[in-house]
PDB file of C-alpha atoms and ligand atoms in Angstrom:
ATOM      1  CA  MET Q 108      -7.206  27.686  22.385  1.00 71.00           C
ATOM      2  CA  LYS Q 109      -5.372  24.530  21.298  1.00 90.00           C
ATOM      3  CA  LYS Q 110      -3.389  21.905  23.021  1.00 95.00           C
ATOM      4  CA  ILE Q 111       0.479  22.412  23.379  1.00 97.00           C
ATOM      5  CA  LYS Q 112       3.168  20.010  23.254  1.00 97.00           C
ATOM      6  CA  VAL Q 113       6.032  20.616  25.758  1.00 97.00           C
ATOM      7  CA  LYS Q 114       8.776  18.073  25.234  1.00 96.00           C
ATOM      8  CA  ASP Q 115       7.106  14.705  25.225  1.00 96.00           C
ATOM      9  CA  LYS Q 116       3.893  15.545  27.033  1.00 98.00           C
ATOM     10  CA  GLU Q 117       0.469  17.149  25.977  1.00 98.00           C
ATOM     11  CA  PHE Q 118      -1.159  20.246  27.778  1.00 98.00           C
ATOM     12  CA  ILE Q 119      -4.583  21.372  27.551  1.00 98.00           C
ATOM     13  CA  PRO Q 120      -5.624  25.172  27.956  1.00 98.00           C
ATOM     14  CA  PHE Q 121      -6.694  25.458  31.710  1.00 98.00           C
ATOM     15  CA  VAL Q 122      -6.825  29.279  32.925  1.00 98.00           C
ATOM     16  CA  SER Q 123      -6.926  32.024  30.428  1.00 98.00           C
ATOM     17  CA  GLU Q 124      -4.637  35.151  30.427  1.00 98.00           C
ATOM     18  CA  HIS Q 125      -7.681  37.411  31.074  1.00 98.00           C
ATOM     19  CA  LYS Q 126      -8.509  35.564  34.259  1.00 98.00           C
ATOM     20  CA  ILE Q 127      -4.921  35.548  35.471  1.00 98.00           C
ATOM     21  CA  GLN Q 128      -4.540  39.132  34.822  1.00 98.00           C
ATOM     22  CA  ARG Q 129      -7.909  39.843  36.789  1.00 98.00           C
ATOM     23  CA  ALA Q 130      -6.518  37.982  39.839  1.00 98.00           C
ATOM     24  CA  VAL Q 131      -3.088  39.751  39.596  1.00 98.00           C
ATOM     25  CA  LYS Q 132      -4.913  43.154  39.478  1.00 98.00           C
ATOM     26  CA  GLN Q 133      -7.003  42.157  42.719  1.00 98.00           C
ATOM     27  CA  ILE Q 134      -3.800  41.066  44.472  1.00 98.00           C
ATOM     28  CA  SER Q 135      -2.141  44.171  43.591  1.00 98.00           C
ATOM     29  CA  GLN Q 136      -5.168  46.253  45.001  1.00 98.00           C
ATOM     30  CA  GLN Q 137      -5.006  44.272  48.224  1.00 98.00           C
ATOM     31  CA  VAL Q 138      -1.417  44.727  48.721  1.00 98.00           C
ATOM     32  CA  ASN Q 139      -1.476  48.382  47.962  1.00 98.00           C
ATOM     33  CA  GLN Q 140      -4.011  48.808  50.604  1.00 98.00           C
ATOM     34  CA  ASP Q 141      -2.440  46.693  53.320  1.00 98.00           C
ATOM     35  CA  MET Q 142       1.052  48.289  52.726  1.00 98.00           C
ATOM     36  CA  ALA Q 143       0.066  51.758  52.809  1.00 98.00           C
ATOM     37  CA  GLY Q 144       2.644  53.725  54.771  1.00 97.00           C
ATOM     38  CA  LYS Q 145       5.016  50.511  54.831  1.00 97.00           C
ATOM     39  CA  VAL Q 146       8.033  49.617  52.646  1.00 98.00           C
ATOM     40  CA  PRO Q 147       7.837  46.121  52.107  1.00 98.00           C
ATOM     41  CA  LEU Q 148      10.723  43.964  50.748  1.00 98.00           C
ATOM     42  CA  PHE Q 149       9.327  41.587  47.855  1.00 98.00           C
ATOM     43  CA  LEU Q 150      11.273  38.455  47.615  1.00 98.00           C
ATOM     44  CA  VAL Q 151      10.753  36.762  44.285  1.00 98.00           C
ATOM     45  CA  ILE Q 152      11.429  33.205  44.097  1.00 97.00           C
ATOM     46  CA  LEU Q 153      13.009  32.284  40.749  1.00 96.00           C
ATOM     47  CA  ASN Q 154      12.651  30.979  38.228  1.00 94.00           C
ATOM     48  CA  GLY Q 155       8.772  30.427  38.167  1.00 95.00           C
ATOM     49  CA  ALA Q 156       7.643  33.594  39.524  1.00 98.00           C
ATOM     50  CA  PHE Q 157       9.289  35.838  37.202  1.00 98.00           C
ATOM     51  CA  ILE Q 158       6.124  36.502  35.044  1.00 98.00           C
ATOM     52  CA  PHE Q 159       3.902  36.844  38.111  1.00 98.00           C
ATOM     53  CA  ALA Q 160       6.369  39.249  39.776  1.00 98.00           C
ATOM     54  CA  SER Q 161       6.746  41.310  36.756  1.00 98.00           C
ATOM     55  CA  ASP Q 162       2.932  41.715  36.239  1.00 98.00           C
ATOM     56  CA  LEU Q 163       2.222  42.225  39.932  1.00 98.00           C
ATOM     57  CA  LEU Q 164       5.124  44.734  40.700  1.00 98.00           C
ATOM     58  CA  ARG Q 165       4.372  47.037  38.068  1.00 98.00           C
ATOM     59  CA  LYS Q 166       0.892  47.481  39.701  1.00 98.00           C
ATOM     60  CA  ILE Q 167       2.393  48.157  43.200  1.00 98.00           C
ATOM     61  CA  THR Q 168       2.134  51.668  44.110  1.00 98.00           C
ATOM     62  CA  VAL Q 169       3.796  51.873  47.490  1.00 98.00           C
ATOM     63  CA  ASP Q 170       7.414  52.439  48.058  1.00 98.00           C
ATOM     64  CA  CYS Q 171       9.264  49.013  47.969  1.00 98.00           C
ATOM     65  CA  ASP Q 172      12.336  46.983  47.484  1.00 97.00           C
ATOM     66  CA  ILE Q 173      12.299  43.928  45.164  1.00 97.00           C
ATOM     67  CA  THR Q 174      14.991  41.108  45.477  1.00 97.00           C
ATOM     68  CA  PHE Q 175      15.187  37.869  43.572  1.00 97.00           C
ATOM     69  CA  VAL Q 176      16.258  34.483  45.024  1.00 96.00           C
ATOM     70  CA  LYS Q 177      16.699  31.009  43.880  1.00 94.00           C
ATOM     71  CA  LEU Q 178      15.621  27.704  45.297  1.00 86.00           C
ATOM     72  CA  ALA Q 179      15.012  24.532  43.622  1.00 61.00           C
ATOM     73  CA  SER Q 180      12.745  21.721  44.757  1.00 54.00           C
ATOM     74  CA  TYR Q 181      11.373  20.109  41.708  1.00 49.00           C
ATOM     75  CA  GLU Q 182      12.554  17.883  38.879  1.00 54.00           C
ATOM     76  CA  GLY Q 183      10.264  16.788  36.033  1.00 52.00           C
ATOM     77  CA  THR Q 184       6.720  16.374  37.110  1.00 54.00           C
ATOM     78  CA  SER Q 185       7.389  15.145  40.780  1.00 51.00           C
ATOM     79  CA  THR Q 186       8.170  16.838  44.016  1.00 54.00           C
ATOM     80  CA  THR Q 187      11.197  16.152  46.077  1.00 52.00           C
ATOM     81  CA  SER Q 188      11.220  16.628  49.912  1.00 56.00           C
ATOM     82  CA  THR Q 189      14.723  18.300  49.810  1.00 62.00           C
ATOM     83  CA  VAL Q 190      14.724  21.978  49.360  1.00 53.00           C
ATOM     84  CA  LYS Q 191      17.810  23.805  48.473  1.00 63.00           C
ATOM     85  CA  GLU Q 192      19.294  26.837  50.329  1.00 79.00           C
ATOM     86  CA  LEU Q 193      18.220  30.455  49.437  1.00 85.00           C
ATOM     87  CA  ILE Q 194      20.628  31.850  46.947  1.00 88.00           C
ATOM     88  CA  GLY Q 195      21.258  35.510  46.282  1.00 89.00           C
ATOM     89  CA  LEU Q 196      19.494  37.280  49.330  1.00 91.00           C
ATOM     90  CA  GLY Q 197      21.859  40.292  49.757  1.00 88.00           C
ATOM     91  CA  GLU Q 198      19.120  42.649  51.497  1.00 89.00           C
ATOM     92  CA  VAL Q 199      18.845  43.009  55.290  1.00 93.00           C
ATOM     93  CA  VAL Q 200      15.551  41.286  56.360  1.00 97.00           C
ATOM     94  CA  LYS Q 201      15.772  42.072  60.084  1.00 97.00           C
ATOM     95  CA  ASP Q 202      12.765  44.318  61.204  1.00 98.00           C
ATOM     96  CA  ARG Q 203      11.311  44.439  57.723  1.00 98.00           C
ATOM     97  CA  THR Q 204       7.883  43.381  56.171  1.00 98.00           C
ATOM     98  CA  VAL Q 205       8.833  40.769  53.659  1.00 98.00           C
ATOM     99  CA  ILE Q 206       6.358  39.685  50.954  1.00 98.00           C
ATOM    100  CA  ILE Q 207       7.376  36.339  49.357  1.00 98.00           C
ATOM    101  CA  VAL Q 208       6.254  36.252  45.648  1.00 98.00           C
ATOM    102  CA  GLU Q 209       5.873  32.590  44.521  1.00 98.00           C
ATOM    103  CA  ASP Q 210       4.234  31.248  41.275  1.00 98.00           C
ATOM    104  CA  ILE Q 211       2.526  28.108  42.803  1.00 98.00           C
ATOM    105  CA  VAL Q 212       2.155  26.660  46.302  1.00 98.00           C
ATOM    106  CA  ASP Q 213       1.613  22.626  46.055  1.00 97.00           C
ATOM    107  CA  THR Q 214       2.735  20.768  49.141  1.00 96.00           C
ATOM    108  CA  GLY Q 215       3.877  24.237  50.667  1.00 96.00           C
ATOM    109  CA  ILE Q 216       7.225  22.656  51.699  1.00 92.00           C
ATOM    110  CA  THR Q 217       9.156  25.221  49.784  1.00 92.00           C
ATOM    111  CA  ILE Q 218       7.730  28.244  51.102  1.00 95.00           C
ATOM    112  CA  ASP Q 219       7.415  26.799  54.661  1.00 95.00           C
ATOM    113  CA  HIS Q 220      11.170  26.582  54.629  1.00 92.00           C
ATOM    114  CA  VAL Q 221      11.437  30.136  53.294  1.00 95.00           C
ATOM    115  CA  ILE Q 222       8.987  31.385  55.858  1.00 96.00           C
ATOM    116  CA  GLN Q 223      11.100  29.740  58.644  1.00 94.00           C
ATOM    117  CA  MET Q 224      14.367  31.105  57.237  1.00 93.00           C
ATOM    118  CA  LEU Q 225      12.984  34.715  57.084  1.00 96.00           C
ATOM    119  CA  LYS Q 226      11.784  34.465  60.504  1.00 96.00           C
ATOM    120  CA  LYS Q 227      15.174  33.183  61.751  1.00 94.00           C
ATOM    121  CA  MET Q 228      16.567  36.516  60.059  1.00 95.00           C
ATOM    122  CA  GLU Q 229      14.254  38.392  62.286  1.00 97.00           C
ATOM    123  CA  ALA Q 230      11.838  39.607  59.525  1.00 98.00           C
ATOM    124  CA  SER Q 231       9.047  41.684  61.504  1.00 98.00           C
ATOM    125  CA  ASP Q 232       6.495  40.545  59.139  1.00 98.00           C
ATOM    126  CA  VAL Q 233       6.239  37.614  56.498  1.00 98.00           C
ATOM    127  CA  LYS Q 234       3.622  37.532  54.072  1.00 98.00           C
ATOM    128  CA  VAL Q 235       3.029  35.070  51.177  1.00 98.00           C
ATOM    129  CA  ALA Q 236       1.725  36.162  47.659  1.00 98.00           C
ATOM    130  CA  ALA Q 237       1.196  33.081  45.487  1.00 98.00           C
ATOM    131  CA  MET Q 238      -0.599  33.129  41.884  1.00 98.00           C
ATOM    132  CA  PHE Q 239      -1.704  29.538  42.262  1.00 98.00           C
ATOM    133  CA  PHE Q 240      -2.539  27.345  45.077  1.00 98.00           C
ATOM    134  CA  LYS Q 241      -3.325  23.468  45.167  1.00 98.00           C
ATOM    135  CA  PRO Q 242      -5.503  23.124  48.264  1.00 98.00           C
ATOM    136  CA  ASP Q 243      -5.609  19.384  47.826  1.00 98.00           C
ATOM    137  CA  ALA Q 244      -1.956  18.941  47.839  1.00 98.00           C
ATOM    138  CA  PHE Q 245      -1.104  21.402  50.641  1.00 98.00           C
ATOM    139  CA  GLN Q 246       0.550  19.633  53.586  1.00 97.00           C
ATOM    140  CA  ARG Q 247       1.494  22.779  55.707  1.00 97.00           C
ATOM    141  CA  ASP Q 248      -0.610  25.256  57.546  1.00 95.00           C
ATOM    142  CA  PHE Q 249       0.719  28.916  56.920  1.00 97.00           C
ATOM    143  CA  HIS Q 250      -1.502  31.459  55.565  1.00 98.00           C
ATOM    144  CA  ILE Q 251      -1.424  32.626  51.888  1.00 98.00           C
ATOM    145  CA  HIS Q 252      -2.312  36.313  52.400  1.00 98.00           C
ATOM    146  CA  TYR Q 253      -2.445  37.050  48.752  1.00 98.00           C
ATOM    147  CA  LYS Q 254      -3.665  34.191  46.633  1.00 98.00           C
ATOM    148  CA  GLY Q 255      -4.547  34.257  42.696  1.00 98.00           C
ATOM    149  CA  MET Q 256      -6.697  31.164  42.545  1.00 98.00           C
ATOM    150  CA  ASP Q 257      -7.155  27.707  43.662  1.00 98.00           C
ATOM    151  CA  ILE Q 258      -6.274  24.846  41.161  1.00 98.00           C
ATOM    152  CA  PRO Q 259      -6.710  20.870  41.324  1.00 98.00           C
ATOM    153  CA  PRO Q 260      -3.459  19.020  42.033  1.00 97.00           C
ATOM    154  CA  ASP Q 261      -2.650  18.584  38.541  1.00 97.00           C
ATOM    155  CA  PHE Q 262       0.780  19.344  36.887  1.00 98.00           C
ATOM    156  CA  VAL Q 263       0.498  22.767  35.132  1.00 98.00           C
ATOM    157  CA  VAL Q 264       2.727  24.772  32.795  1.00 98.00           C
ATOM    158  CA  GLY Q 265       2.821  28.317  31.549  1.00 98.00           C
ATOM    159  CA  TYR Q 266       2.740  31.804  33.051  1.00 98.00           C
ATOM    160  CA  GLY Q 267       6.371  31.283  34.376  1.00 98.00           C
ATOM    161  CA  LEU Q 268       5.908  27.481  35.326  1.00 98.00           C
ATOM    162  CA  ASP Q 269       7.947  24.922  33.344  1.00 98.00           C
ATOM    163  CA  TYR Q 270       8.099  21.350  32.390  1.00 98.00           C
ATOM    164  CA  ASP Q 271      11.741  20.387  32.391  1.00 97.00           C
ATOM    165  CA  GLY Q 272      12.757  23.949  31.528  1.00 96.00           C
ATOM    166  CA  PHE Q 273      10.239  24.583  28.752  1.00 97.00           C
ATOM    167  CA  GLY Q 274       6.725  26.029  28.614  1.00 97.00           C
ATOM    168  CA  ARG Q 275       7.394  29.034  31.159  1.00 98.00           C
ATOM    169  CA  ASN Q 276       6.794  31.744  28.251  1.00 97.00           C
ATOM    170  CA  HIS Q 277       3.011  31.138  27.687  1.00 97.00           C
ATOM    171  CA  PRO Q 278       0.948  33.759  29.214  1.00 97.00           C
ATOM    172  CA  CYS Q 279      -1.856  31.514  30.312  1.00 97.00           C
ATOM    173  CA  LEU Q 280      -1.910  28.329  32.323  1.00 98.00           C
ATOM    174  CA  PHE Q 281      -2.032  24.746  30.763  1.00 98.00           C
ATOM    175  CA  ARG Q 282      -2.802  21.557  32.456  1.00 98.00           C
ATOM    176  CA  LEU Q 283      -1.221  18.049  31.704  1.00 98.00           C
ATOM    177  CA  VAL Q 284      -3.490  15.724  29.715  1.00 95.00           C
TER     178      VAL Q 284
HETATM  179  P1  5GP N  60       5.954  22.783  46.851  1.00 73.54           P
HETATM  180  O1  5GP N  60       7.122  22.891  47.795  1.00 73.54           O
HETATM  181  O2  5GP N  60       4.670  23.654  47.440  1.00 73.54           O
HETATM  182  O3  5GP N  60       5.395  21.440  46.964  1.00 73.54           O
HETATM  183  O4  5GP N  60       6.271  23.268  45.572  1.00 73.54           O
HETATM  184  C1  5GP N  60       6.511  24.658  45.108  1.00 73.54           C
HETATM  185  C2  5GP N  60       7.353  24.614  43.797  1.00 73.54           C
HETATM  186  O5  5GP N  60       7.157  23.306  43.020  1.00 73.54           O
HETATM  187  C3  5GP N  60       6.991  25.622  43.013  1.00 73.54           C
HETATM  188  O6  5GP N  60       7.721  26.910  43.163  1.00 73.54           O
HETATM  189  C4  5GP N  60       6.902  25.255  41.430  1.00 73.54           C
HETATM  190  O7  5GP N  60       8.365  25.570  41.064  1.00 73.54           O
HETATM  191  C5  5GP N  60       6.785  23.664  41.731  1.00 73.54           C
HETATM  192  N1  5GP N  60       5.590  23.238  41.367  1.00 73.54           N
HETATM  193  C6  5GP N  60       4.562  22.847  42.025  1.00 73.54           C
HETATM  194  N2  5GP N  60       3.511  22.364  41.498  1.00 73.54           N
HETATM  195  C7  5GP N  60       3.848  22.766  40.021  1.00 73.54           C
HETATM  196  C8  5GP N  60       3.245  22.474  38.803  1.00 73.54           C
HETATM  197  O8  5GP N  60       1.987  21.900  38.857  1.00 73.54           O
HETATM  198  N3  5GP N  60       3.787  22.775  37.652  1.00 73.54           N
HETATM  199  C9  5GP N  60       5.278  23.237  37.852  1.00 73.54           C
HETATM  200  N4  5GP N  60       5.743  23.359  36.431  1.00 73.54           N
HETATM  201  N5  5GP N  60       5.814  23.313  38.950  1.00 73.54           N
HETATM  202  C10 5GP N  60       5.169  23.116  40.002  1.00 73.54           C
END
């Protein structure tokens, strides 16, 4: 596979579509096993998680609700410490098993906030499903129950992840050159 240019930056192929799909399948099998007899609420964090959520949720066989929320914590290629509020959560979370569906956990600040919010709303159980995880950038200590794969702390695009709004549409992952 070739390099791609997204706006002013070059990215090289990093994780293939095949490898990503294999990880999604493994996550779905684990979720289906753990959630047997339960009715979880999947909380998809937009925009980045839309492709992961679409692939994962089509493989979920237990009864479930799916909801989409928005948060914004990134601009360009650098993180900011302020996390905006959760927008669009209409579902009742109290006494429910909630599975957060996220594209990537980097510092962990974003998901840590979401977990705290869901706990305040009295969710009975909060689990995290993340396609990519950067262990060397992680600054929090929550558990990622369903993880696709670890990656180095490089900036990546594709599979839902963007650089300045572009690059989300690629079915595989690219790394900044
Ligand atoms: P955290 O709060 O864990 O540092 O960051 C989480 C959010 O930052 C993710 O939902 C994602 O939107 C964004 N992010 C983190 N790392 C990357 C990356 O390498 N590429 C892109 N495009 N976004 C990232």
